[in-house]
């Protein structure tokens, strides 16, 4: 059985989400809906879909997503039972009708071989009413290779299209970034736990971008920029050695240049970078980083 966990807050597109669950070709899943003290009561919609698929609904009396979206995810996951695999589905995202059936069909291929499974995706652009072309992936892919493709803008990623093992989730959890911005991206480097990511390309998860969700909102762009810098720093500190040398160099330079676009690096940031250049890339990149540091500090 598959646990599909929905952290609920917005009613606007929730009916489409529920319809996509009711239309699944396989019903080998259970849905857990955690209401984050929403002012928009979903009970009429839930009653409309009662009996169409197995679900549990729980209303939390305290809003947590406004303070920590990751902690809201966590308490919603805690509603689930003993399912080995978990999907966190946005309350505005939609599953293609064969998602669960394709999961069943592919299960024997990835069981024991992967801790992280993803589906192909399409983006619903609510403002323009357009749907993107399909995004597919290699069937088997190393986590760092996927991260690098995403970093280079060659693909995309969002929370809803992934299914992760409960074992990996309990071992690593999600990093509690504000807005949960990049919390899932870091998890996709943690959760594989040395195994490959497996992709089911014949089924599609539809990810919605609108003015009602964090991905579509434009009033927090500066915070998102700062969170991306923090995210890259955390990747450098904890995962850099797992990347290829050319990827390491590009990630280090990206961190340095992104900060320089807004301000000078602090001494602490320079020492952080210089140490990583020495440990991971050797003498020549290390010396070059020292030179840039001196130019920056003394304006040579």
PDB file of C-alpha atoms in Angstrom:
ATOM      1  CA  UNK A   1       0.000   0.000   0.000  1.00  0.00           C
ATOM      2  CA  UNK A   2       1.026   3.556  -0.740  1.00  0.00           C
ATOM      3  CA  UNK A   3       0.379   6.433   1.684  1.00  0.00           C
ATOM      4  CA  UNK A   4      -0.628   9.649  -0.091  1.00  0.00           C
ATOM      5  CA  UNK A   5      -0.333  12.511   2.389  1.00  0.00           C
ATOM      6  CA  UNK A   6      -2.011  15.833   1.615  1.00  0.00           C
ATOM      7  CA  UNK A   7      -1.145  18.895   3.733  1.00  0.00           C
ATOM      8  CA  UNK A   8      -4.370  20.813   3.135  1.00  0.00           C
ATOM      9  CA  UNK A   9      -4.928  24.579   3.334  1.00  0.00           C
ATOM     10  CA  UNK A  10      -6.453  25.939   0.101  1.00  0.00           C
ATOM     11  CA  UNK A  11      -9.825  24.900  -1.289  1.00  0.00           C
ATOM     12  CA  UNK A  12      -9.394  26.526  -4.715  1.00  0.00           C
ATOM     13  CA  UNK A  13      -8.037  23.521  -6.620  1.00  0.00           C
ATOM     14  CA  UNK A  14      -8.647  20.820  -4.027  1.00  0.00           C
ATOM     15  CA  UNK A  15     -11.569  19.278  -5.892  1.00  0.00           C
ATOM     16  CA  UNK A  16      -9.324  18.562  -8.894  1.00  0.00           C
ATOM     17  CA  UNK A  17      -6.851  16.858  -6.558  1.00  0.00           C
ATOM     18  CA  UNK A  18      -9.586  14.681  -5.041  1.00  0.00           C
ATOM     19  CA  UNK A  19     -11.037  13.846  -8.469  1.00  0.00           C
ATOM     20  CA  UNK A  20      -7.633  12.653  -9.635  1.00  0.00           C
ATOM     21  CA  UNK A  21      -7.494  10.287  -6.657  1.00  0.00           C
ATOM     22  CA  UNK A  22     -11.019   9.026  -7.273  1.00  0.00           C
ATOM     23  CA  UNK A  23     -10.118   8.327 -10.924  1.00  0.00           C
ATOM     24  CA  UNK A  24      -7.073   6.151 -10.205  1.00  0.00           C
ATOM     25  CA  UNK A  25      -7.013   2.862 -12.122  1.00  0.00           C
ATOM     26  CA  UNK A  26      -5.653   1.138  -9.002  1.00  0.00           C
ATOM     27  CA  UNK A  27      -6.993   1.792  -5.505  1.00  0.00           C
ATOM     28  CA  UNK A  28      -3.992   0.331  -3.680  1.00  0.00           C
ATOM     29  CA  UNK A  29      -3.392   3.518  -1.690  1.00  0.00           C
ATOM     30  CA  UNK A  30      -4.671   5.344   1.363  1.00  0.00           C
ATOM     31  CA  UNK A  31      -4.949   9.118   1.648  1.00  0.00           C
ATOM     32  CA  UNK A  32      -4.176  11.098   4.811  1.00  0.00           C
ATOM     33  CA  UNK A  33      -5.370  14.722   4.789  1.00  0.00           C
ATOM     34  CA  UNK A  34      -4.003  17.100   7.411  1.00  0.00           C
ATOM     35  CA  UNK A  35      -5.975  20.358   7.577  1.00  0.00           C
ATOM     36  CA  UNK A  36      -3.655  23.164   8.710  1.00  0.00           C
ATOM     37  CA  UNK A  37      -6.419  25.052  10.573  1.00  0.00           C
ATOM     38  CA  UNK A  38      -7.615  26.332   7.206  1.00  0.00           C
ATOM     39  CA  UNK A  39     -10.387  28.965   7.089  1.00  0.00           C
ATOM     40  CA  UNK A  40     -11.711  27.104   4.020  1.00  0.00           C
ATOM     41  CA  UNK A  41     -13.712  24.072   5.165  1.00  0.00           C
ATOM     42  CA  UNK A  42     -13.186  21.072   2.820  1.00  0.00           C
ATOM     43  CA  UNK A  43     -15.858  18.827   4.380  1.00  0.00           C
ATOM     44  CA  UNK A  44     -18.448  19.206   1.610  1.00  0.00           C
ATOM     45  CA  UNK A  45     -15.886  18.113  -0.963  1.00  0.00           C
ATOM     46  CA  UNK A  46     -14.691  15.261   1.207  1.00  0.00           C
ATOM     47  CA  UNK A  47     -18.218  14.001   1.762  1.00  0.00           C
ATOM     48  CA  UNK A  48     -18.765  14.146  -1.988  1.00  0.00           C
ATOM     49  CA  UNK A  49     -15.793  11.788  -2.452  1.00  0.00           C
ATOM     50  CA  UNK A  50     -16.403   9.505   0.509  1.00  0.00           C
ATOM     51  CA  UNK A  51     -16.420   5.888  -0.640  1.00  0.00           C
ATOM     52  CA  UNK A  52     -14.552   6.640  -3.853  1.00  0.00           C
ATOM     53  CA  UNK A  53     -11.165   6.038  -2.213  1.00  0.00           C
ATOM     54  CA  UNK A  54      -9.892   5.339   1.284  1.00  0.00           C
ATOM     55  CA  UNK A  55      -9.024   8.501   3.209  1.00  0.00           C
ATOM     56  CA  UNK A  56      -8.502   9.836   6.719  1.00  0.00           C
ATOM     57  CA  UNK A  57      -9.136  13.501   7.471  1.00  0.00           C
ATOM     58  CA  UNK A  58      -7.749  15.327  10.498  1.00  0.00           C
ATOM     59  CA  UNK A  59      -8.101  19.003  11.302  1.00  0.00           C
ATOM     60  CA  UNK A  60      -5.283  20.575  13.294  1.00  0.00           C
ATOM     61  CA  UNK A  61      -6.473  23.413  15.502  1.00  0.00           C
ATOM     62  CA  UNK A  62      -3.216  25.383  15.216  1.00  0.00           C
ATOM     63  CA  UNK A  63      -1.908  26.689  11.906  1.00  0.00           C
ATOM     64  CA  UNK A  64       1.668  25.515  11.538  1.00  0.00           C
ATOM     65  CA  UNK A  65       2.376  26.012   7.831  1.00  0.00           C
ATOM     66  CA  UNK A  66       2.590  29.778   8.280  1.00  0.00           C
ATOM     67  CA  UNK A  67       5.479  29.255  10.700  1.00  0.00           C
ATOM     68  CA  UNK A  68       7.081  26.048   9.406  1.00  0.00           C
ATOM     69  CA  UNK A  69       5.736  24.308   6.340  1.00  0.00           C
ATOM     70  CA  UNK A  70       8.122  21.410   6.930  1.00  0.00           C
ATOM     71  CA  UNK A  71       6.659  20.822  10.391  1.00  0.00           C
ATOM     72  CA  UNK A  72       3.194  20.802   8.828  1.00  0.00           C
ATOM     73  CA  UNK A  73       4.415  18.111   6.381  1.00  0.00           C
ATOM     74  CA  UNK A  74       5.801  16.142   9.302  1.00  0.00           C
ATOM     75  CA  UNK A  75       2.632  16.115  11.362  1.00  0.00           C
ATOM     76  CA  UNK A  76       0.637  15.145   8.273  1.00  0.00           C
ATOM     77  CA  UNK A  77       3.006  12.234   7.586  1.00  0.00           C
ATOM     78  CA  UNK A  78       2.553  11.240  11.237  1.00  0.00           C
ATOM     79  CA  UNK A  79      -1.139  10.655  10.486  1.00  0.00           C
ATOM     80  CA  UNK A  80      -0.179   7.760   8.214  1.00  0.00           C
ATOM     81  CA  UNK A  81       0.038   4.206   9.444  1.00  0.00           C
ATOM     82  CA  UNK A  82       2.612   1.581   8.530  1.00  0.00           C
ATOM     83  CA  UNK A  83       2.799   2.064   4.756  1.00  0.00           C
ATOM     84  CA  UNK A  84       6.349   1.527   3.534  1.00  0.00           C
ATOM     85  CA  UNK A  85       6.144   4.273   0.889  1.00  0.00           C
ATOM     86  CA  UNK A  86       4.932   7.878   1.193  1.00  0.00           C
ATOM     87  CA  UNK A  87       3.927  10.583  -1.285  1.00  0.00           C
ATOM     88  CA  UNK A  88       3.298  14.171  -0.115  1.00  0.00           C
ATOM     89  CA  UNK A  89       0.785  15.558  -2.597  1.00  0.00           C
ATOM     90  CA  UNK A  90       0.034  19.268  -2.817  1.00  0.00           C
ATOM     91  CA  UNK A  91      -3.599  20.255  -2.320  1.00  0.00           C
ATOM     92  CA  UNK A  92      -3.556  21.827  -5.794  1.00  0.00           C
ATOM     93  CA  UNK A  93      -1.652  19.124  -7.694  1.00  0.00           C
ATOM     94  CA  UNK A  94      -3.172  16.330  -9.747  1.00  0.00           C
ATOM     95  CA  UNK A  95      -2.286  12.693 -10.414  1.00  0.00           C
ATOM     96  CA  UNK A  96      -2.664  11.170 -13.845  1.00  0.00           C
ATOM     97  CA  UNK A  97      -5.145   8.292 -13.704  1.00  0.00           C
ATOM     98  CA  UNK A  98      -2.465   5.601 -14.050  1.00  0.00           C
ATOM     99  CA  UNK A  99      -0.031   6.860 -11.365  1.00  0.00           C
ATOM    100  CA  UNK A 100      -0.856   4.236  -8.742  1.00  0.00           C
ATOM    101  CA  UNK A 101      -1.332   1.479 -11.347  1.00  0.00           C
ATOM    102  CA  UNK A 102       2.110   2.266 -12.793  1.00  0.00           C
ATOM    103  CA  UNK A 103       3.517   2.237  -9.269  1.00  0.00           C
ATOM    104  CA  UNK A 104       2.119  -1.292  -8.824  1.00  0.00           C
ATOM    105  CA  UNK A 105       3.418  -2.376 -12.230  1.00  0.00           C
ATOM    106  CA  UNK A 106       6.967  -1.138 -11.554  1.00  0.00           C
ATOM    107  CA  UNK A 107       7.183  -2.133  -7.900  1.00  0.00           C
ATOM    108  CA  UNK A 108       9.241  -5.288  -8.401  1.00  0.00           C
ATOM    109  CA  UNK A 109      11.818  -3.341 -10.428  1.00  0.00           C
ATOM    110  CA  UNK A 110      12.683  -0.833  -7.694  1.00  0.00           C
ATOM    111  CA  UNK A 111      11.761  -2.655  -4.479  1.00  0.00           C
ATOM    112  CA  UNK A 112      14.965  -3.073  -2.495  1.00  0.00           C
ATOM    113  CA  UNK A 113      16.945  -1.183  -5.158  1.00  0.00           C
ATOM    114  CA  UNK A 114      15.758   2.380  -4.545  1.00  0.00           C
ATOM    115  CA  UNK A 115      14.519   4.542  -1.679  1.00  0.00           C
ATOM    116  CA  UNK A 116      13.252   7.341  -3.930  1.00  0.00           C
ATOM    117  CA  UNK A 117      10.892   6.980  -6.878  1.00  0.00           C
ATOM    118  CA  UNK A 118       9.570   9.759  -9.104  1.00  0.00           C
ATOM    119  CA  UNK A 119       7.036  10.166 -11.886  1.00  0.00           C
ATOM    120  CA  UNK A 120       7.108  12.176 -15.083  1.00  0.00           C
ATOM    121  CA  UNK A 121       5.526  15.614 -14.721  1.00  0.00           C
ATOM    122  CA  UNK A 122       3.697  18.384 -16.501  1.00  0.00           C
ATOM    123  CA  UNK A 123       3.311  21.936 -15.184  1.00  0.00           C
ATOM    124  CA  UNK A 124      -0.116  23.559 -15.062  1.00  0.00           C
ATOM    125  CA  UNK A 125       0.398  27.309 -15.496  1.00  0.00           C
ATOM    126  CA  UNK A 126      -2.797  28.601 -13.944  1.00  0.00           C
ATOM    127  CA  UNK A 127      -2.423  32.236 -14.999  1.00  0.00           C
ATOM    128  CA  UNK A 128      -2.004  31.434 -18.695  1.00  0.00           C
ATOM    129  CA  UNK A 129      -4.108  28.259 -18.574  1.00  0.00           C
ATOM    130  CA  UNK A 130      -1.299  26.365 -20.300  1.00  0.00           C
ATOM    131  CA  UNK A 131       0.122  22.911 -19.608  1.00  0.00           C
ATOM    132  CA  UNK A 132       3.787  22.251 -20.277  1.00  0.00           C
ATOM    133  CA  UNK A 133       5.337  19.462 -22.264  1.00  0.00           C
ATOM    134  CA  UNK A 134       6.115  16.327 -20.279  1.00  0.00           C
ATOM    135  CA  UNK A 135       9.302  16.184 -18.197  1.00  0.00           C
ATOM    136  CA  UNK A 136      10.818  12.710 -18.132  1.00  0.00           C
ATOM    137  CA  UNK A 137      14.008  11.372 -16.555  1.00  0.00           C
ATOM    138  CA  UNK A 138      16.455   8.500 -16.909  1.00  0.00           C
ATOM    139  CA  UNK A 139      14.907   5.360 -15.417  1.00  0.00           C
ATOM    140  CA  UNK A 140      17.860   5.007 -13.065  1.00  0.00           C
ATOM    141  CA  UNK A 141      19.795   8.105 -12.022  1.00  0.00           C
ATOM    142  CA  UNK A 142      22.317   8.983  -9.351  1.00  0.00           C
ATOM    143  CA  UNK A 143      21.074  11.666  -6.963  1.00  0.00           C
ATOM    144  CA  UNK A 144      24.006  14.005  -7.641  1.00  0.00           C
ATOM    145  CA  UNK A 145      23.550  13.703 -11.416  1.00  0.00           C
ATOM    146  CA  UNK A 146      19.911  14.691 -11.064  1.00  0.00           C
ATOM    147  CA  UNK A 147      20.806  17.555  -8.741  1.00  0.00           C
ATOM    148  CA  UNK A 148      23.326  18.839 -11.269  1.00  0.00           C
ATOM    149  CA  UNK A 149      20.845  18.634 -14.169  1.00  0.00           C
ATOM    150  CA  UNK A 150      18.328  20.562 -12.110  1.00  0.00           C
ATOM    151  CA  UNK A 151      20.978  23.072 -11.033  1.00  0.00           C
ATOM    152  CA  UNK A 152      21.823  23.689 -14.714  1.00  0.00           C
ATOM    153  CA  UNK A 153      18.162  24.273 -15.550  1.00  0.00           C
ATOM    154  CA  UNK A 154      17.953  21.142 -17.709  1.00  0.00           C
ATOM    155  CA  UNK A 155      14.991  19.712 -15.783  1.00  0.00           C
ATOM    156  CA  UNK A 156      12.655  20.562 -12.908  1.00  0.00           C
ATOM    157  CA  UNK A 157      11.548  19.122  -9.587  1.00  0.00           C
ATOM    158  CA  UNK A 158       8.770  19.525  -7.023  1.00  0.00           C
ATOM    159  CA  UNK A 159       7.585  17.661  -3.963  1.00  0.00           C
ATOM    160  CA  UNK A 160       4.432  16.015  -5.297  1.00  0.00           C
ATOM    161  CA  UNK A 161       6.003  13.824  -7.971  1.00  0.00           C
ATOM    162  CA  UNK A 162       8.158  11.827  -5.541  1.00  0.00           C
ATOM    163  CA  UNK A 163       7.488   8.746  -3.467  1.00  0.00           C
ATOM    164  CA  UNK A 164      10.009   8.045  -0.720  1.00  0.00           C
ATOM    165  CA  UNK A 165      10.574   5.156   1.638  1.00  0.00           C
ATOM    166  CA  UNK A 166       9.451   5.625   5.216  1.00  0.00           C
ATOM    167  CA  UNK A 167      12.817   4.206   6.279  1.00  0.00           C
ATOM    168  CA  UNK A 168      14.747   7.041   4.581  1.00  0.00           C
ATOM    169  CA  UNK A 169      12.287   9.645   5.799  1.00  0.00           C
ATOM    170  CA  UNK A 170      12.695   8.528   9.408  1.00  0.00           C
ATOM    171  CA  UNK A 171      16.478   8.472   9.018  1.00  0.00           C
ATOM    172  CA  UNK A 172      16.909  11.912   7.433  1.00  0.00           C
ATOM    173  CA  UNK A 173      13.708  13.962   7.522  1.00  0.00           C
ATOM    174  CA  UNK A 174      13.357  17.281   5.704  1.00  0.00           C
ATOM    175  CA  UNK A 175      15.562  20.300   6.413  1.00  0.00           C
ATOM    176  CA  UNK A 176      13.367  22.995   7.907  1.00  0.00           C
ATOM    177  CA  UNK A 177      14.022  25.915   5.555  1.00  0.00           C
ATOM    178  CA  UNK A 178      11.574  28.848   5.674  1.00  0.00           C
ATOM    179  CA  UNK A 179       8.715  28.313   3.187  1.00  0.00           C
ATOM    180  CA  UNK A 180      10.150  24.762   2.862  1.00  0.00           C
ATOM    181  CA  UNK A 181      12.017  26.337  -0.083  1.00  0.00           C
ATOM    182  CA  UNK A 182      14.527  23.690  -1.252  1.00  0.00           C
ATOM    183  CA  UNK A 183      13.650  21.390   1.679  1.00  0.00           C
ATOM    184  CA  UNK A 184      12.576  18.715  -0.810  1.00  0.00           C
ATOM    185  CA  UNK A 185      15.629  19.326  -3.038  1.00  0.00           C
ATOM    186  CA  UNK A 186      17.974  18.594  -0.144  1.00  0.00           C
ATOM    187  CA  UNK A 187      15.950  15.524   0.794  1.00  0.00           C
ATOM    188  CA  UNK A 188      16.460  14.097  -2.699  1.00  0.00           C
ATOM    189  CA  UNK A 189      20.193  14.061  -1.938  1.00  0.00           C
ATOM    190  CA  UNK A 190      19.597  12.435   1.470  1.00  0.00           C
ATOM    191  CA  UNK A 191      16.761   9.984   0.927  1.00  0.00           C
ATOM    192  CA  UNK A 192      18.399   7.800  -1.770  1.00  0.00           C
ATOM    193  CA  UNK A 193      20.914   6.801   0.954  1.00  0.00           C
ATOM    194  CA  UNK A 194      23.472   5.472  -1.503  1.00  0.00           C
ATOM    195  CA  UNK A 195      20.944   4.007  -3.951  1.00  0.00           C
ATOM    196  CA  UNK A 196      19.749   5.288  -7.327  1.00  0.00           C
ATOM    197  CA  UNK A 197      16.578   7.282  -8.011  1.00  0.00           C
ATOM    198  CA  UNK A 198      14.036   5.259 -10.019  1.00  0.00           C
ATOM    199  CA  UNK A 199      11.703   6.958 -12.511  1.00  0.00           C
ATOM    200  CA  UNK A 200       8.289   5.866 -13.756  1.00  0.00           C
ATOM    201  CA  UNK A 201       7.961   7.809 -17.000  1.00  0.00           C
ATOM    202  CA  UNK A 202       4.681   6.301 -18.198  1.00  0.00           C
ATOM    203  CA  UNK A 203       2.637   8.104 -15.528  1.00  0.00           C
ATOM    204  CA  UNK A 204       2.347  11.860 -15.005  1.00  0.00           C
ATOM    205  CA  UNK A 205       1.927  14.071 -11.948  1.00  0.00           C
ATOM    206  CA  UNK A 206       0.601  17.541 -12.773  1.00  0.00           C
ATOM    207  CA  UNK A 207       2.247  20.303 -10.727  1.00  0.00           C
ATOM    208  CA  UNK A 208       0.288  23.552 -10.526  1.00  0.00           C
ATOM    209  CA  UNK A 209       1.847  27.031 -10.424  1.00  0.00           C
ATOM    210  CA  UNK A 210      -0.577  29.750  -9.402  1.00  0.00           C
ATOM    211  CA  UNK A 211      -0.846  32.864  -7.276  1.00  0.00           C
ATOM    212  CA  UNK A 212      -2.268  30.634  -4.545  1.00  0.00           C
ATOM    213  CA  UNK A 213       0.934  28.654  -3.900  1.00  0.00           C
ATOM    214  CA  UNK A 214       4.474  29.505  -2.818  1.00  0.00           C
ATOM    215  CA  UNK A 215       5.991  28.585  -6.188  1.00  0.00           C
ATOM    216  CA  UNK A 216       3.814  31.113  -7.981  1.00  0.00           C
ATOM    217  CA  UNK A 217       3.923  33.984  -5.510  1.00  0.00           C
ATOM    218  CA  UNK A 218       6.129  36.937  -6.464  1.00  0.00           C
ATOM    219  CA  UNK A 219       6.180  38.810  -3.142  1.00  0.00           C
ATOM    220  CA  UNK A 220       8.917  36.731  -1.534  1.00  0.00           C
ATOM    221  CA  UNK A 221      11.555  36.687  -4.278  1.00  0.00           C
ATOM    222  CA  UNK A 222      14.297  38.199  -2.126  1.00  0.00           C
ATOM    223  CA  UNK A 223      13.760  35.603   0.598  1.00  0.00           C
ATOM    224  CA  UNK A 224      13.829  32.836  -2.015  1.00  0.00           C
ATOM    225  CA  UNK A 225      17.189  34.151  -3.304  1.00  0.00           C
ATOM    226  CA  UNK A 226      18.654  34.072   0.197  1.00  0.00           C
ATOM    227  CA  UNK A 227      17.277  30.593   0.808  1.00  0.00           C
ATOM    228  CA  UNK A 228      18.860  29.343  -2.407  1.00  0.00           C
ATOM    229  CA  UNK A 229      22.252  30.633  -1.217  1.00  0.00           C
ATOM    230  CA  UNK A 230      21.774  28.867   2.125  1.00  0.00           C
ATOM    231  CA  UNK A 231      20.694  25.698   0.341  1.00  0.00           C
ATOM    232  CA  UNK A 232      23.764  25.689  -1.917  1.00  0.00           C
ATOM    233  CA  UNK A 233      25.977  26.321   1.117  1.00  0.00           C
ATOM    234  CA  UNK A 234      24.469  23.299   2.876  1.00  0.00           C
ATOM    235  CA  UNK A 235      25.021  21.154  -0.221  1.00  0.00           C
ATOM    236  CA  UNK A 236      28.645  22.309  -0.382  1.00  0.00           C
ATOM    237  CA  UNK A 237      29.198  21.615   3.319  1.00  0.00           C
ATOM    238  CA  UNK A 238      27.624  18.152   3.395  1.00  0.00           C
ATOM    239  CA  UNK A 239      27.491  16.704  -0.115  1.00  0.00           C
ATOM    240  CA  UNK A 240      30.259  18.294  -2.220  1.00  0.00           C
ATOM    241  CA  UNK A 241      32.577  15.287  -2.127  1.00  0.00           C
ATOM    242  CA  UNK A 242      29.899  13.187  -3.873  1.00  0.00           C
ATOM    243  CA  UNK A 243      29.995  15.292  -7.045  1.00  0.00           C
ATOM    244  CA  UNK A 244      32.419  15.074  -9.973  1.00  0.00           C
ATOM    245  CA  UNK A 245      35.348  17.516  -9.922  1.00  0.00           C
ATOM    246  CA  UNK A 246      33.974  19.793 -12.636  1.00  0.00           C
ATOM    247  CA  UNK A 247      30.611  19.877 -10.847  1.00  0.00           C
ATOM    248  CA  UNK A 248      32.305  20.691  -7.537  1.00  0.00           C
ATOM    249  CA  UNK A 249      34.145  23.604  -9.159  1.00  0.00           C
ATOM    250  CA  UNK A 250      30.973  24.970 -10.731  1.00  0.00           C
ATOM    251  CA  UNK A 251      28.969  24.701  -7.504  1.00  0.00           C
ATOM    252  CA  UNK A 252      31.685  26.463  -5.500  1.00  0.00           C
ATOM    253  CA  UNK A 253      31.953  29.258  -8.047  1.00  0.00           C
ATOM    254  CA  UNK A 254      28.174  29.623  -8.208  1.00  0.00           C
ATOM    255  CA  UNK A 255      27.988  30.131  -4.454  1.00  0.00           C
ATOM    256  CA  UNK A 256      30.776  32.719  -4.562  1.00  0.00           C
ATOM    257  CA  UNK A 257      29.413  34.658  -7.529  1.00  0.00           C
ATOM    258  CA  UNK A 258      25.819  34.654  -6.277  1.00  0.00           C
ATOM    259  CA  UNK A 259      26.849  36.282  -3.012  1.00  0.00           C
ATOM    260  CA  UNK A 260      29.055  38.803  -4.854  1.00  0.00           C
ATOM    261  CA  UNK A 261      26.056  39.929  -6.900  1.00  0.00           C
ATOM    262  CA  UNK A 262      24.573  41.398  -3.718  1.00  0.00           C
ATOM    263  CA  UNK A 263      27.481  42.103  -1.391  1.00  0.00           C
ATOM    264  CA  UNK A 264      31.050  41.204  -0.439  1.00  0.00           C
ATOM    265  CA  UNK A 265      31.706  37.796   1.075  1.00  0.00           C
ATOM    266  CA  UNK A 266      32.427  37.785   4.784  1.00  0.00           C
ATOM    267  CA  UNK A 267      35.675  36.378   6.124  1.00  0.00           C
ATOM    268  CA  UNK A 268      33.752  33.351   7.381  1.00  0.00           C
ATOM    269  CA  UNK A 269      32.348  32.718   3.895  1.00  0.00           C
ATOM    270  CA  UNK A 270      35.779  33.061   2.296  1.00  0.00           C
ATOM    271  CA  UNK A 271      37.358  30.615   4.754  1.00  0.00           C
ATOM    272  CA  UNK A 272      34.489  28.196   4.128  1.00  0.00           C
ATOM    273  CA  UNK A 273      35.124  28.327   0.362  1.00  0.00           C
ATOM    274  CA  UNK A 274      38.919  28.276   0.482  1.00  0.00           C
ATOM    275  CA  UNK A 275      38.904  25.202   2.693  1.00  0.00           C
ATOM    276  CA  UNK A 276      36.607  23.364   0.276  1.00  0.00           C
ATOM    277  CA  UNK A 277      38.761  24.324  -2.705  1.00  0.00           C
ATOM    278  CA  UNK A 278      41.828  22.896  -0.961  1.00  0.00           C
ATOM    279  CA  UNK A 279      40.172  19.678   0.246  1.00  0.00           C
ATOM    280  CA  UNK A 280      38.272  18.848  -2.932  1.00  0.00           C
ATOM    281  CA  UNK A 281      40.027  20.465  -5.899  1.00  0.00           C
ATOM    282  CA  UNK A 282      43.705  20.679  -5.079  1.00  0.00           C
ATOM    283  CA  UNK A 283      46.407  23.320  -5.175  1.00  0.00           C
ATOM    284  CA  UNK A 284      45.694  25.352  -8.322  1.00  0.00           C
ATOM    285  CA  UNK A 285      41.996  26.091  -7.579  1.00  0.00           C
ATOM    286  CA  UNK A 286      43.001  26.692  -3.951  1.00  0.00           C
ATOM    287  CA  UNK A 287      45.634  29.294  -4.936  1.00  0.00           C
ATOM    288  CA  UNK A 288      43.188  30.990  -7.305  1.00  0.00           C
ATOM    289  CA  UNK A 289      40.630  31.239  -4.522  1.00  0.00           C
ATOM    290  CA  UNK A 290      43.286  32.797  -2.261  1.00  0.00           C
ATOM    291  CA  UNK A 291      44.020  35.352  -4.970  1.00  0.00           C
ATOM    292  CA  UNK A 292      40.330  36.264  -5.308  1.00  0.00           C
ATOM    293  CA  UNK A 293      40.107  36.528  -1.535  1.00  0.00           C
ATOM    294  CA  UNK A 294      43.040  38.979  -1.398  1.00  0.00           C
ATOM    295  CA  UNK A 295      41.635  41.050  -4.245  1.00  0.00           C
ATOM    296  CA  UNK A 296      38.277  41.171  -2.480  1.00  0.00           C
ATOM    297  CA  UNK A 297      39.692  42.061   0.925  1.00  0.00           C
ATOM    298  CA  UNK A 298      42.279  44.619  -0.151  1.00  0.00           C
ATOM    299  CA  UNK A 299      40.608  45.793  -3.375  1.00  0.00           C
ATOM    300  CA  UNK A 300      43.824  45.086  -5.293  1.00  0.00           C
TER     301      UNK A 300
END
